[in-house]
PDB file of C-alpha atoms and ligand atoms in Angstrom:
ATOM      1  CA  UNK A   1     112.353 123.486 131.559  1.00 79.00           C
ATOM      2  CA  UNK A   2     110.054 122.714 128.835  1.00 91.00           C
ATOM      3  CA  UNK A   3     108.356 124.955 126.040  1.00 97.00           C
ATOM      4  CA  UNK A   4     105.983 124.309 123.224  1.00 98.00           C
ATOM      5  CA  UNK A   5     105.619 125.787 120.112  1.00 98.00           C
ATOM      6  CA  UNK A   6     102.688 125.652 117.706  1.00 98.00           C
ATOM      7  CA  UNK A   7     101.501 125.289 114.533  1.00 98.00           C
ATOM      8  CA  UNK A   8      98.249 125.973 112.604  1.00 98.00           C
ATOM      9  CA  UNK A   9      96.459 124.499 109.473  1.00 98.00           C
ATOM     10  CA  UNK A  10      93.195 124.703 108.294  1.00 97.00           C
ATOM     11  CA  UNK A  11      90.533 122.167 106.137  1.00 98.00           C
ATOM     12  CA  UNK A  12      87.323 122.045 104.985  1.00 98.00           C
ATOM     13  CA  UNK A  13      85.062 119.303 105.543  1.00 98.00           C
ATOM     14  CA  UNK A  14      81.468 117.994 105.492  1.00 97.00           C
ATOM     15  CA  UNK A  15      80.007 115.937 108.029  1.00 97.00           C
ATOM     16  CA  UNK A  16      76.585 114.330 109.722  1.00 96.00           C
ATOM     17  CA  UNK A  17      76.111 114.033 113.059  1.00 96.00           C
ATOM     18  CA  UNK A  18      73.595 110.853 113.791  1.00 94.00           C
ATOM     19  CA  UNK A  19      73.321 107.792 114.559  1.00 93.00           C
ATOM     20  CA  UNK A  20      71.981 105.055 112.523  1.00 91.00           C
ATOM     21  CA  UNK A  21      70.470 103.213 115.630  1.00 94.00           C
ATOM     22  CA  UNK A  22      68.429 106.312 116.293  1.00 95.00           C
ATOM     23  CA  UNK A  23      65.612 107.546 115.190  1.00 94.00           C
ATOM     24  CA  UNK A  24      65.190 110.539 113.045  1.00 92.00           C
ATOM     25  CA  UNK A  25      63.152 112.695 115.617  1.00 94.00           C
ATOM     26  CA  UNK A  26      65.620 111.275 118.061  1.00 96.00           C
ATOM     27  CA  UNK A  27      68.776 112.376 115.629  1.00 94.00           C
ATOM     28  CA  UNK A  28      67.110 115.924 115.318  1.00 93.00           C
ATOM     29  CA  UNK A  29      66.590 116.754 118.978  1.00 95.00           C
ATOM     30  CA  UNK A  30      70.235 115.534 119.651  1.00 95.00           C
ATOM     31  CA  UNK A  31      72.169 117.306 116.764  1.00 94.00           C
ATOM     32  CA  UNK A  32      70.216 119.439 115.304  1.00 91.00           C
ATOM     33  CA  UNK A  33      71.406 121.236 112.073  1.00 87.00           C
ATOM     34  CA  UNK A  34      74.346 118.902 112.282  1.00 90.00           C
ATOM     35  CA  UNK A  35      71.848 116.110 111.586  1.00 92.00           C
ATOM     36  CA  UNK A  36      71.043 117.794 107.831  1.00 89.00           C
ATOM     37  CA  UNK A  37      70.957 114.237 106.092  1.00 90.00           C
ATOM     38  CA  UNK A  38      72.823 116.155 102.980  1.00 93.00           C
ATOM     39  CA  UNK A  39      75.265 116.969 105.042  1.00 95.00           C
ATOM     40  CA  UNK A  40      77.007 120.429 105.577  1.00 95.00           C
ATOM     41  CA  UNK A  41      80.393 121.627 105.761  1.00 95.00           C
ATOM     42  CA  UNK A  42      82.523 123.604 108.511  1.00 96.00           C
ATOM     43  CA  UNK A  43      85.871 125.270 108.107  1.00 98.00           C
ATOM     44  CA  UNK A  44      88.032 123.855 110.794  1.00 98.00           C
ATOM     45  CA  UNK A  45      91.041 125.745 112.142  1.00 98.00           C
ATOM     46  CA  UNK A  46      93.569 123.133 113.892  1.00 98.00           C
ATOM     47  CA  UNK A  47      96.441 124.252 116.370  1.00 98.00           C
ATOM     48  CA  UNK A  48      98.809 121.900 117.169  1.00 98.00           C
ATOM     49  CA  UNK A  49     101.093 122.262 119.862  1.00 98.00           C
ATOM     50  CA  UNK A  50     104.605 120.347 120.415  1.00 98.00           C
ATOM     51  CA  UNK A  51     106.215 120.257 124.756  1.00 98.00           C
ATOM     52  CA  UNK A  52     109.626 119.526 124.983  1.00 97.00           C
ATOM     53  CA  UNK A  53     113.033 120.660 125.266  1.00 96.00           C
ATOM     54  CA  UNK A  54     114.994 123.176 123.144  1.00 96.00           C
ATOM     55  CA  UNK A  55     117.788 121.252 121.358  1.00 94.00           C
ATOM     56  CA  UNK A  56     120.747 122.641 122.183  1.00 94.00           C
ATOM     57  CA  UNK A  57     122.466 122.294 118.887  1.00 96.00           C
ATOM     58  CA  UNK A  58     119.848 123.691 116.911  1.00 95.00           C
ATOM     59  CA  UNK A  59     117.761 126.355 119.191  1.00 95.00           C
ATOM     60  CA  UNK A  60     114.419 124.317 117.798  1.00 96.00           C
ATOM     61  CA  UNK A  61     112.004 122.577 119.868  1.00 97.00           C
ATOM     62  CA  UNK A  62     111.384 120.382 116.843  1.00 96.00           C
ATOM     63  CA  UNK A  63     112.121 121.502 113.252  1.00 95.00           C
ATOM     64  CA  UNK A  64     108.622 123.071 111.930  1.00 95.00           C
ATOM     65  CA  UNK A  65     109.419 122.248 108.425  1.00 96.00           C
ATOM     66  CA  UNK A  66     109.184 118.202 109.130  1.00 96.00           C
ATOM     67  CA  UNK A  67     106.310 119.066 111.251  1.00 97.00           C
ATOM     68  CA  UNK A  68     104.738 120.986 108.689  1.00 98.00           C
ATOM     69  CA  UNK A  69     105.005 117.876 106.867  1.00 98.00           C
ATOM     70  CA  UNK A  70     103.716 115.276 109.118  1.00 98.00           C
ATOM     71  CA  UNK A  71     100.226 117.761 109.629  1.00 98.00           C
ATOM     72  CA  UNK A  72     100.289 117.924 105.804  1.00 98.00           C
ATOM     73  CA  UNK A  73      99.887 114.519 105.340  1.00 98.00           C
ATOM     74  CA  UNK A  74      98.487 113.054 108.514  1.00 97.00           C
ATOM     75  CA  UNK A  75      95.967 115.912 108.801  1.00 98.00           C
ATOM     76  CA  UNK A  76      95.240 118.043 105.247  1.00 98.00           C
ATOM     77  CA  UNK A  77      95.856 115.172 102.917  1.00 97.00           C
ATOM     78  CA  UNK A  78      93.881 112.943 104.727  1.00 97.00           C
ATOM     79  CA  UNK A  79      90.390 115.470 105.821  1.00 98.00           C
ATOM     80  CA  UNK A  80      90.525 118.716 103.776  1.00 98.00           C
ATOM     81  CA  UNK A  81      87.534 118.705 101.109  1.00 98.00           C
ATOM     82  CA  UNK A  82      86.533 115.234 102.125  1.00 98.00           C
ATOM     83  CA  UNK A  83      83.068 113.880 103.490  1.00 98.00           C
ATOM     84  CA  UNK A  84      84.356 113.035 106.994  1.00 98.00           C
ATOM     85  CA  UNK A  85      81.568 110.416 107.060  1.00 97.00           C
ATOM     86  CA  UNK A  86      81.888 108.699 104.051  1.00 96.00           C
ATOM     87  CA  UNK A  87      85.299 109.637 102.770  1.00 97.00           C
ATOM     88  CA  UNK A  88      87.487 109.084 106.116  1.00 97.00           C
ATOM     89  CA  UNK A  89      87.873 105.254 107.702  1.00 97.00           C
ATOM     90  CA  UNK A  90      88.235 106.003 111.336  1.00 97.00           C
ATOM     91  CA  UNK A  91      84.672 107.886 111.173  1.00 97.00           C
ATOM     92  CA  UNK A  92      82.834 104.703 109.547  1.00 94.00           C
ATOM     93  CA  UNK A  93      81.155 104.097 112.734  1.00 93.00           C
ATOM     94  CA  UNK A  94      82.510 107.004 114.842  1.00 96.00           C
ATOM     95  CA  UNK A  95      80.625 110.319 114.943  1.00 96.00           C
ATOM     96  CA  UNK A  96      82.600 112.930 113.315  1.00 97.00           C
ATOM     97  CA  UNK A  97      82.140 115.331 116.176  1.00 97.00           C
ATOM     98  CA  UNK A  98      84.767 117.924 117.026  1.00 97.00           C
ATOM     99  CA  UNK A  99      85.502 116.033 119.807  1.00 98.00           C
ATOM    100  CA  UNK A 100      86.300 112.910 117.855  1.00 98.00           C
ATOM    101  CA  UNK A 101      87.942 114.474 114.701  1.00 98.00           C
ATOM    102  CA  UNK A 102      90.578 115.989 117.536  1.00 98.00           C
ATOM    103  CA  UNK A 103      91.053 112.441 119.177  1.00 98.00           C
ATOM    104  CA  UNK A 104      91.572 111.247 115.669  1.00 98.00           C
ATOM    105  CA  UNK A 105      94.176 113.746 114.866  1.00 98.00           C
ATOM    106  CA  UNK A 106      95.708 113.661 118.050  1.00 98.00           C
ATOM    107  CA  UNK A 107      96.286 109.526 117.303  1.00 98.00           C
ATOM    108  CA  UNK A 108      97.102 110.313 113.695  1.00 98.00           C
ATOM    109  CA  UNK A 109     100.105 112.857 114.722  1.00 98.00           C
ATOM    110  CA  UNK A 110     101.270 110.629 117.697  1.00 98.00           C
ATOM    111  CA  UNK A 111     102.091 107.894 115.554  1.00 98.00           C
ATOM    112  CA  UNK A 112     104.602 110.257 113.660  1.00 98.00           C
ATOM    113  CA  UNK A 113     105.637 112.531 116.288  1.00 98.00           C
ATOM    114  CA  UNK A 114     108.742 111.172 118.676  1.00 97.00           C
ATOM    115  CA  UNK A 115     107.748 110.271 121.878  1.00 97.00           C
ATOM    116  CA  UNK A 116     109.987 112.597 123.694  1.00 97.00           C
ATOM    117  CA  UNK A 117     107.346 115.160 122.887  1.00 98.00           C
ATOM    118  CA  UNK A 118     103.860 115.816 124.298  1.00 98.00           C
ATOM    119  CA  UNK A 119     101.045 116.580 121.573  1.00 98.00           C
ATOM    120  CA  UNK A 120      98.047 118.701 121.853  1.00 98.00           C
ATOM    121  CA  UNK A 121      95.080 119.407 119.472  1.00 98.00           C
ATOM    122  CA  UNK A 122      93.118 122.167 119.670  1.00 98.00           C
ATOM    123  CA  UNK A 123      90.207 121.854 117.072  1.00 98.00           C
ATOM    124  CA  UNK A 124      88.046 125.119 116.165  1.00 98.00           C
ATOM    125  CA  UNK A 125      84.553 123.761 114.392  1.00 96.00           C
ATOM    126  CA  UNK A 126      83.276 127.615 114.370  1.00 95.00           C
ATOM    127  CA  UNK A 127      84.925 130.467 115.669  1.00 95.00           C
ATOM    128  CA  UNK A 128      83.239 129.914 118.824  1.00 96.00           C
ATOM    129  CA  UNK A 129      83.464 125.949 119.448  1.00 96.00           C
ATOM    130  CA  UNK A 130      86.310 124.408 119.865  1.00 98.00           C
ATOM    131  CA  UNK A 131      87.988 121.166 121.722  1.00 98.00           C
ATOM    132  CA  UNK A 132      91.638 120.675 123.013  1.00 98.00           C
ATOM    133  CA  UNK A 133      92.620 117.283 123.205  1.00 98.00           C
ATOM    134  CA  UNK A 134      96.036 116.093 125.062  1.00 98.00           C
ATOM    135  CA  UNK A 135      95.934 112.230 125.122  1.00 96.00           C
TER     136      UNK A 135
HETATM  137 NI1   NI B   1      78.274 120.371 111.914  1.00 51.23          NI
END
């Protein structure tokens, strides 16, 4: 038997989409509005989700409040009101896509989290887009 329970958090960020390599009519076609080269901002919504096995002792999956914690840091701390491109070392030279910034999460948390759970990341950029990573 396993379960998983979840846990949201929200920041805002800024970002660029490009690629320095590129050109800028090349930059445009690929990413658009997300190529502004002032940058612009998105409200993220994050879900994280934690498998395992209900603790017998306790009737928790994992306690929330220490989880709370790790997102805090690993996740708020570290992204909300930065410049993901400028502000945030693992997107020096990796494209602060939704894709990536859940990949990055994902790594961030699995460093904290035991490994007798499974992780997953599910990373809203707008209402409508999102991205679910699981490792
Ligand atoms: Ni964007």
């Amino acid at each position: 038997m396993s379960l998983t329970i979840y846990r949201k958090a929200h920041f805002n960020a800024a970002h660029r989409l490009y690629r320095k390599d590129w050109s800028d009519e090349k930059n445009d076609e690929v990413f658009g509005k997300c190529n502004n080269p002032n940058y612009h901002g998105h409200n993220y919504q994050l879900i994280v989700g934690i498998t395992g096995e209900i603790d017998k002792e306790t009737g928790y999956l994992i306690d929330i409040k220490i989880l709370k914690q790790i997102i805090k840091e690993e996740v708020e701390d570290a992204l909300d009101h930065k410049n993901l491109n400028l502000d945030v070392p693992e997107f020096k030279e990796l494209n602060p896509t939704m894709e990536n910034i859940a990949v990055v999460i994902w790594n961030k948390l699995r460093k904290k989290i035991d490994p007798k759970y499974d992780i997953s990341v599910k990373l809203f950029e707008t209402p409508r887009n999102f991205a679910t990573y699981t490792g």
